[in-house]
Short mmCIF file of C-alpha atoms and ligand atoms in Angstrom, two decimals:
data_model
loop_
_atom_site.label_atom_id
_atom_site.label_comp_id
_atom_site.label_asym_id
_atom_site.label_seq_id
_atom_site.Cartn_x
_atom_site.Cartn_y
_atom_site.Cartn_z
CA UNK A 111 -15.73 32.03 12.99
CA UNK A 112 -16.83 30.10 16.35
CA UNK A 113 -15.14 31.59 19.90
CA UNK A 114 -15.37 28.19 21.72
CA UNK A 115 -16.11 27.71 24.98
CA UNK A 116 -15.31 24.50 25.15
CA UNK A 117 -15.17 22.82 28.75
CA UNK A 118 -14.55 19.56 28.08
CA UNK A 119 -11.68 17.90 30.13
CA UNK A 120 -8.33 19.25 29.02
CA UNK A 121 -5.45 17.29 28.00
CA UNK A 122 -3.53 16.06 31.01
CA UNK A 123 -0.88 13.51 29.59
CA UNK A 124 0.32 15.52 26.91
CA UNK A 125 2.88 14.10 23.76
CA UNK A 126 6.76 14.74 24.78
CA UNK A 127 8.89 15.63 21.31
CA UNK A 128 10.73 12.57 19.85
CA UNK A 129 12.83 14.84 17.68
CA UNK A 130 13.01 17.98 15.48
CA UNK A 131 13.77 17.53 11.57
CA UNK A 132 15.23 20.23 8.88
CA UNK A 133 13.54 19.72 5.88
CA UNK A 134 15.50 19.00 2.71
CA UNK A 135 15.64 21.71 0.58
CA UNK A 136 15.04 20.20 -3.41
CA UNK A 137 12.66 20.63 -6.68
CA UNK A 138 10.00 19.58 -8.26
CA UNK A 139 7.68 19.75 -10.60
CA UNK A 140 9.57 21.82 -14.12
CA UNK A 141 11.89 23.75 -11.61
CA UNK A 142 9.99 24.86 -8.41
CA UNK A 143 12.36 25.57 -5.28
CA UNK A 144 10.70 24.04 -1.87
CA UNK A 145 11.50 22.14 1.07
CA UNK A 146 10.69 18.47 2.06
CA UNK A 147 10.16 18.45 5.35
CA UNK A 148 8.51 14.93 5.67
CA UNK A 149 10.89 13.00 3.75
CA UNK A 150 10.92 9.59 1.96
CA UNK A 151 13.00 8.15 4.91
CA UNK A 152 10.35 9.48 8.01
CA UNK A 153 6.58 8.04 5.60
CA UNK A 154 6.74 4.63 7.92
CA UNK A 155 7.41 6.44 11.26
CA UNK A 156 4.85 9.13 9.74
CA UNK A 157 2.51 6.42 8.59
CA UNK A 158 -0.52 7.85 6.83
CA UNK A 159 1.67 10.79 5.49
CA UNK A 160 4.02 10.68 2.48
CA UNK A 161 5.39 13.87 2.12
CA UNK A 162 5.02 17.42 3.22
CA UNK A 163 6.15 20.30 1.11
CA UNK A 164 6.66 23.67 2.54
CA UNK A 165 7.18 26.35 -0.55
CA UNK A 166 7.62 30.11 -0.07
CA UNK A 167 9.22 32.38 -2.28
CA UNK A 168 9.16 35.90 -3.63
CA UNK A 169 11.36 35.35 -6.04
CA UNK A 170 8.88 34.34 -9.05
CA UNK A 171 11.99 32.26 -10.88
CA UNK A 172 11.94 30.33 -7.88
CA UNK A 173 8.01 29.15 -8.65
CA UNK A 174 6.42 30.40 -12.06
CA UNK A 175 7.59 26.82 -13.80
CA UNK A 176 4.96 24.69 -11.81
CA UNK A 177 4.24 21.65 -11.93
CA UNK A 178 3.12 20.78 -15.43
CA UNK A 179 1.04 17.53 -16.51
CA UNK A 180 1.99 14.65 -14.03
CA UNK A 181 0.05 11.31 -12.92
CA UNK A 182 -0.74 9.97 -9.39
CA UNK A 183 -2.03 7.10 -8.02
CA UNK A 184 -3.20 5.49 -4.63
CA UNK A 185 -3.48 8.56 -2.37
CA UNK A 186 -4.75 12.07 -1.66
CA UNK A 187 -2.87 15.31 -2.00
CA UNK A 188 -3.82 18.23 0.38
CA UNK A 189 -2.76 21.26 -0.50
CA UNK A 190 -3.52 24.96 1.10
CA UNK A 191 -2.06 27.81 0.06
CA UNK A 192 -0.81 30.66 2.15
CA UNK A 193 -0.40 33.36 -0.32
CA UNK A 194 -0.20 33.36 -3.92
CA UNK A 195 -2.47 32.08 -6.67
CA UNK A 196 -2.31 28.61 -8.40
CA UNK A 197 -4.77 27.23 -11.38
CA UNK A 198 -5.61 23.26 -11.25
CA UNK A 199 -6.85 20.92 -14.07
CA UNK A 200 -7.16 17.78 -13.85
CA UNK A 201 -8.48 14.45 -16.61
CA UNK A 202 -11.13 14.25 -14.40
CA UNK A 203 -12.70 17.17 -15.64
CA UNK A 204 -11.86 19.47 -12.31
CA UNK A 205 -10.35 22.71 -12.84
CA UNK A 206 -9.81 25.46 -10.12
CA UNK A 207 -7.93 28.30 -8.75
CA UNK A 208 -6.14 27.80 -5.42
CA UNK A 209 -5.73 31.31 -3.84
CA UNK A 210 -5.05 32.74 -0.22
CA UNK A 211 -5.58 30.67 2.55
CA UNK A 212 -7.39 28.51 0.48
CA UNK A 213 -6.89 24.36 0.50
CA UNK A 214 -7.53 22.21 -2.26
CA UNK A 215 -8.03 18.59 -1.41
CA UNK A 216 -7.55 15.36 -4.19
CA UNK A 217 -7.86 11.97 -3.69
CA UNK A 218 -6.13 10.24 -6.94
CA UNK A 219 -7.74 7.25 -6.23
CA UNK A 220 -6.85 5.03 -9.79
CA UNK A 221 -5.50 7.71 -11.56
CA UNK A 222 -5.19 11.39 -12.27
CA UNK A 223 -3.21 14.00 -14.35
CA UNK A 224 -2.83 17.00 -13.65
CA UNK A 225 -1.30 20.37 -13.74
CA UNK A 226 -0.11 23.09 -10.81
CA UNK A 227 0.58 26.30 -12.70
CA UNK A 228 1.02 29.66 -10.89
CA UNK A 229 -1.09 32.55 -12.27
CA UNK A 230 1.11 35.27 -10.42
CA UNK A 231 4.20 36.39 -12.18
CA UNK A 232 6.12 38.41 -9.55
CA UNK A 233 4.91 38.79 -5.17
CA UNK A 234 4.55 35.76 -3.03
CA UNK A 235 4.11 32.33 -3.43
CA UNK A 236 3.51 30.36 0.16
CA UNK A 237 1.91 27.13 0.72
CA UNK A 238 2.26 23.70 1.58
CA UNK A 239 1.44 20.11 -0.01
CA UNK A 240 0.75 17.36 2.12
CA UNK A 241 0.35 13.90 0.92
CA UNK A 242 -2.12 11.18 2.58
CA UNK A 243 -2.04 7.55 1.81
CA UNK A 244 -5.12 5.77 1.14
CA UNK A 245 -5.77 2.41 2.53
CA UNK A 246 -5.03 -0.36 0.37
CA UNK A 247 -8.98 -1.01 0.29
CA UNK A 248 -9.15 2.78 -1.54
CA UNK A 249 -6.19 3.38 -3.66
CA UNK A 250 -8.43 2.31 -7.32
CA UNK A 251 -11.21 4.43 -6.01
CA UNK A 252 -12.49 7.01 -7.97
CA UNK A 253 -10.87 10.48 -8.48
CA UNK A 254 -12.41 12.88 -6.32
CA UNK A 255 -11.88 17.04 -5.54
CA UNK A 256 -12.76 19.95 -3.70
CA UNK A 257 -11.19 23.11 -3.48
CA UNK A 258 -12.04 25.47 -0.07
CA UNK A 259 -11.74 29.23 -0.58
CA UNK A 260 -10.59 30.38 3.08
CA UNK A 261 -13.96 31.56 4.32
CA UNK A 262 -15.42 27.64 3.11
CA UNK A 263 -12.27 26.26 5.68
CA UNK A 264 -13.76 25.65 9.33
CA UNK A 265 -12.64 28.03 12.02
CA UNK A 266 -12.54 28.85 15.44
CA UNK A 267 -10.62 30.99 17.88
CA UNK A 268 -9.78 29.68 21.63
CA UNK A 269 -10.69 31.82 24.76
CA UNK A 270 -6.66 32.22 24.84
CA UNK A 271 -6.64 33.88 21.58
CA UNK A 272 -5.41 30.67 19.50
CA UNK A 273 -6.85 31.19 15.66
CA UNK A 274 -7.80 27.55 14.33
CA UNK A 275 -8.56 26.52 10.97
CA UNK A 276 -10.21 22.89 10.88
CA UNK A 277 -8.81 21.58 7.20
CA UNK A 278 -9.35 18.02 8.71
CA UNK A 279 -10.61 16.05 11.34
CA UNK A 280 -12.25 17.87 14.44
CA UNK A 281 -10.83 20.20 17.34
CA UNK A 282 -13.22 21.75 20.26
CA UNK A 283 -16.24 20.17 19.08
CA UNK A 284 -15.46 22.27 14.98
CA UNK A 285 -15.55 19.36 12.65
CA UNK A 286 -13.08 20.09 9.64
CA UNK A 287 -13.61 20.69 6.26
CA UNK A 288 -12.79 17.17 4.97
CA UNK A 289 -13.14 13.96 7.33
CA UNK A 290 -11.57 10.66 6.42
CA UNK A 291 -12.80 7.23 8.16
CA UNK A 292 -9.58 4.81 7.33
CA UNK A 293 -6.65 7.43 8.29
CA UNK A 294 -8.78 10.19 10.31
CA UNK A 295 -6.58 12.64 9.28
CA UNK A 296 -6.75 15.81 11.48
CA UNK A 297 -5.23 18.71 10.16
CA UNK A 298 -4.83 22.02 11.90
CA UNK A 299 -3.02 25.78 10.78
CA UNK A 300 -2.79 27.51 14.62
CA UNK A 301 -1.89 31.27 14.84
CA UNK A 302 -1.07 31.56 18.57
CA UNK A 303 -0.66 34.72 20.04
CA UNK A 304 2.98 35.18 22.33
CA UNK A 305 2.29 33.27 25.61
CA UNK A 306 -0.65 31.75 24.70
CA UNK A 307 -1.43 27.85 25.21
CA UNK A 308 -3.13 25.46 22.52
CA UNK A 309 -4.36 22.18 23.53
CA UNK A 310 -5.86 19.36 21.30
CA UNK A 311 -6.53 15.63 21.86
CA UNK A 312 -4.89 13.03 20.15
CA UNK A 313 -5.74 9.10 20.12
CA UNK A 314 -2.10 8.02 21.83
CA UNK A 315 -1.41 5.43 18.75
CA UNK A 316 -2.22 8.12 15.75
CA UNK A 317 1.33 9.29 14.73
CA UNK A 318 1.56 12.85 14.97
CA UNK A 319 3.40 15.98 14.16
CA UNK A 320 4.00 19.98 14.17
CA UNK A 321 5.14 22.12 11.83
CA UNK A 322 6.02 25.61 13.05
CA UNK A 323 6.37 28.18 9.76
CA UNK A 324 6.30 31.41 11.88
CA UNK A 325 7.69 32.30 14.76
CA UNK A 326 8.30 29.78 17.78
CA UNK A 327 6.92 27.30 19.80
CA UNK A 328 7.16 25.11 23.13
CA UNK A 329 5.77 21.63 23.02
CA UNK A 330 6.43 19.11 25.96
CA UNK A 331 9.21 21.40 27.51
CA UNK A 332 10.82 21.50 24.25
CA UNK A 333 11.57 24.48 21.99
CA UNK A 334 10.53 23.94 18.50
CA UNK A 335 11.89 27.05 16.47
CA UNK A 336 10.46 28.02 12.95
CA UNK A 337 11.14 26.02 9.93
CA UNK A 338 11.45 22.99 12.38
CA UNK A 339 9.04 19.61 12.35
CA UNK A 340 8.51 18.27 15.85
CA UNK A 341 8.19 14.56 15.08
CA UNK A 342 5.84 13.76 18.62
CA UNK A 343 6.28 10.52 20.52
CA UNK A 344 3.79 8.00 20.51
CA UNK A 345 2.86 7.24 24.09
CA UNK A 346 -0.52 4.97 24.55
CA UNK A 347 -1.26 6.66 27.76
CA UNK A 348 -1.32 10.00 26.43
CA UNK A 349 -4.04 11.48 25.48
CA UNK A 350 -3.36 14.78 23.05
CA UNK A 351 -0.63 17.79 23.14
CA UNK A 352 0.22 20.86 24.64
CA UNK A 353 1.38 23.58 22.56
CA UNK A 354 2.84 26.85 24.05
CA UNK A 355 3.88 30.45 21.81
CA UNK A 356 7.09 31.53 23.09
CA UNK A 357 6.43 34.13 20.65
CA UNK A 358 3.96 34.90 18.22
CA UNK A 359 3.83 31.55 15.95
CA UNK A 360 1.83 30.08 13.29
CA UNK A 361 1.98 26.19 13.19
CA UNK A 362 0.62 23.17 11.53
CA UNK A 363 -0.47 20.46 13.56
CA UNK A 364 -0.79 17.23 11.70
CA UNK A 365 -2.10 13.45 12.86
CA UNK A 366 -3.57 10.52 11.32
CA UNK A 367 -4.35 6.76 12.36
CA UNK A 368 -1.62 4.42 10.72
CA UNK A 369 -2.22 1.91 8.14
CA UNK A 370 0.63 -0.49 8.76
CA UNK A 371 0.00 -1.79 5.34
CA UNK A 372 3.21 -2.16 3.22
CA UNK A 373 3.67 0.92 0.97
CA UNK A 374 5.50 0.89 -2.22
CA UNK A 375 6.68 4.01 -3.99
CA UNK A 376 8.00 5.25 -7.33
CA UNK A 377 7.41 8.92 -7.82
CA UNK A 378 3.73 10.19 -8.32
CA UNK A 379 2.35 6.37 -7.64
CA UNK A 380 2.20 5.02 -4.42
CA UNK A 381 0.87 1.29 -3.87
CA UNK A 382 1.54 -0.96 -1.92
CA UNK A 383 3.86 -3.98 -4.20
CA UNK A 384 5.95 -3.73 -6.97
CA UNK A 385 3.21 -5.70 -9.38
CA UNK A 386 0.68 -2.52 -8.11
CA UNK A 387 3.25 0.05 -9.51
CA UNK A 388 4.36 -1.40 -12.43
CA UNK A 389 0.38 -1.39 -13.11
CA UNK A 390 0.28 1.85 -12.57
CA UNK A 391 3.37 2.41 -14.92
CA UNK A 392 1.47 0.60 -17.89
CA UNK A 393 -1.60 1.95 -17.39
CA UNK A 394 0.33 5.70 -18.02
CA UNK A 395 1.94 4.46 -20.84
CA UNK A 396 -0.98 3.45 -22.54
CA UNK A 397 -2.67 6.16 -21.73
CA UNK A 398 -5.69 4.68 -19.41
CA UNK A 399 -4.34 6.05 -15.80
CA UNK A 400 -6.20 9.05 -15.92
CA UNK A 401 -9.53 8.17 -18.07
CA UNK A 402 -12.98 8.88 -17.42
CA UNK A 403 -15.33 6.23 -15.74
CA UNK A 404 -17.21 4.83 -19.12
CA UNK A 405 -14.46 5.20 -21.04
MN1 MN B 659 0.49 16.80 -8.27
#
């Protein structure tokens, strides 16, 4: 843990709000409850991010199914866990445990399956999956992992009190745990104390959002309650955002450089034509999509 004392010139054209989104509530996986609160319709205006899921549940019908053997393709899945316990295993030959504030990063590159099975069977399950795109240059890369235990993530705490954990990119001079040259994806889980004020700079074109899971927040003048996404405006003259706890608040603050490369979709494979997913369709039928280099 880092106190900063950070005096480098403060943000003074912050983001305004474009809008607030409900995420969709849904399932996945063999039965697990969540809510999509970046949504198939919002990945262009969103553009590196696919998805985000936000699950939390103590109810353990509403979790212990998981997510069972499945396939992706052609971009990274970032997922940290609030609370709970969940085992991965994957055909590259990763396997790990995913546990308290811990984040497990993938990039599918070509081809992975996996599995995302709890190993709780009653208490709380809270986390959240975020999905990346790769550039087009990236998506038959190889597989790669890492899994973070909390104390591995990157952390530092603001003179005002603001807790920050660094999953991605860089915030008052703390570089994050993972860095990313095509999408520079920065990736931030703030717990502000009540009145306290968060700044971080943002290049004006990166698209850009926040995620508020407890509690409430203020950004450009605008109330962002819990269970909200703040979708924030692009603006080229601005130079990062301002965010203020009305009340004691724990938020995700989320940005990335945009591809603007045409993305095509169908479930776990994201490309970007048709001819690229049908590929990737073949390739799991015959069984290649997740093979070991060599093979
Ligand atoms: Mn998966």
């Amino acid at each position: 843990m880092t106190t900063t004392t950070d005096l480098r010139p403060t943000v003074t054209r912050p983001r305004a709000v474009e809008r607030l989104v409900v995420g969709q509530a849904t399932s996945d996986g063999a039965g697990v409850k969540l809510t999509r609160v970046l949504t198939h319709n919002l990945q262009r205006r969103l553009d590196p991010f696919l998805m985000l899921d936000a699950f939390g549940s103590d109810k353990a019908d509403d979790y212990i199914a998981g997510f069972p053997d499945h396939p992706h393709r052609g971009f990274e899945t970032v997922t940290y866990m609030i609370a709970g316990r969940m085992r991965h295993r994957d055909s590259a030959g990763h396997e790990g445990l995913l546990e308290n504030g811990g984040v497990q990063w993938m990039t599918a590159g070509r081809g992975v399956i996996h599995s995302e099975l709890p190993e709780q069977e009653a208490g709380v399950m809270e986390g959240f999956q975020l999905w990346l795109n790769l550039p087009a240059r990236d998506k038959m890369s190889a597989p790669w992992y890492r899994d973070f235990k909390a104390d591995q993530l990157p952390k530092l705490t603001t003179p005002q009190g603001v807790d920050v954990t660094v999953i991605a990119g860089e915030s008052h001079g703390v570089t994050g745990a993972v860095t990313r040259d095509g999408t520079a994806p920065l990736y931030l889980d703030l717990h502000l104390p009540a009145g306290a004020r968060f700044e971080q700079a943002l290049p004006g074109d990166h698209n850009a959002f926040v995620y508020v899971y407890r509690g409430e927040v203020t950004v450009g003048g605008q109330a962002v309650p819990s269970q909200r996404m703040a979708i924030l405006a692009n603006e080229p003259s601005s130079d990062g955002v301002v965010i203020e706890a009305s009340a004691d608040a724990k938020v995700l603050l989320i940005a990335g450089r945009p591809l603007n490369e045409p993305i095509a979709q169908y479930g776990p494979f994201v490309m970007n034509t048709q001819q690229e997913i049908y590929q990737a369709l073949m390739d799991f039928r015959e069984g290649t999509l997740g093979e070991k280099p060599g093979r």
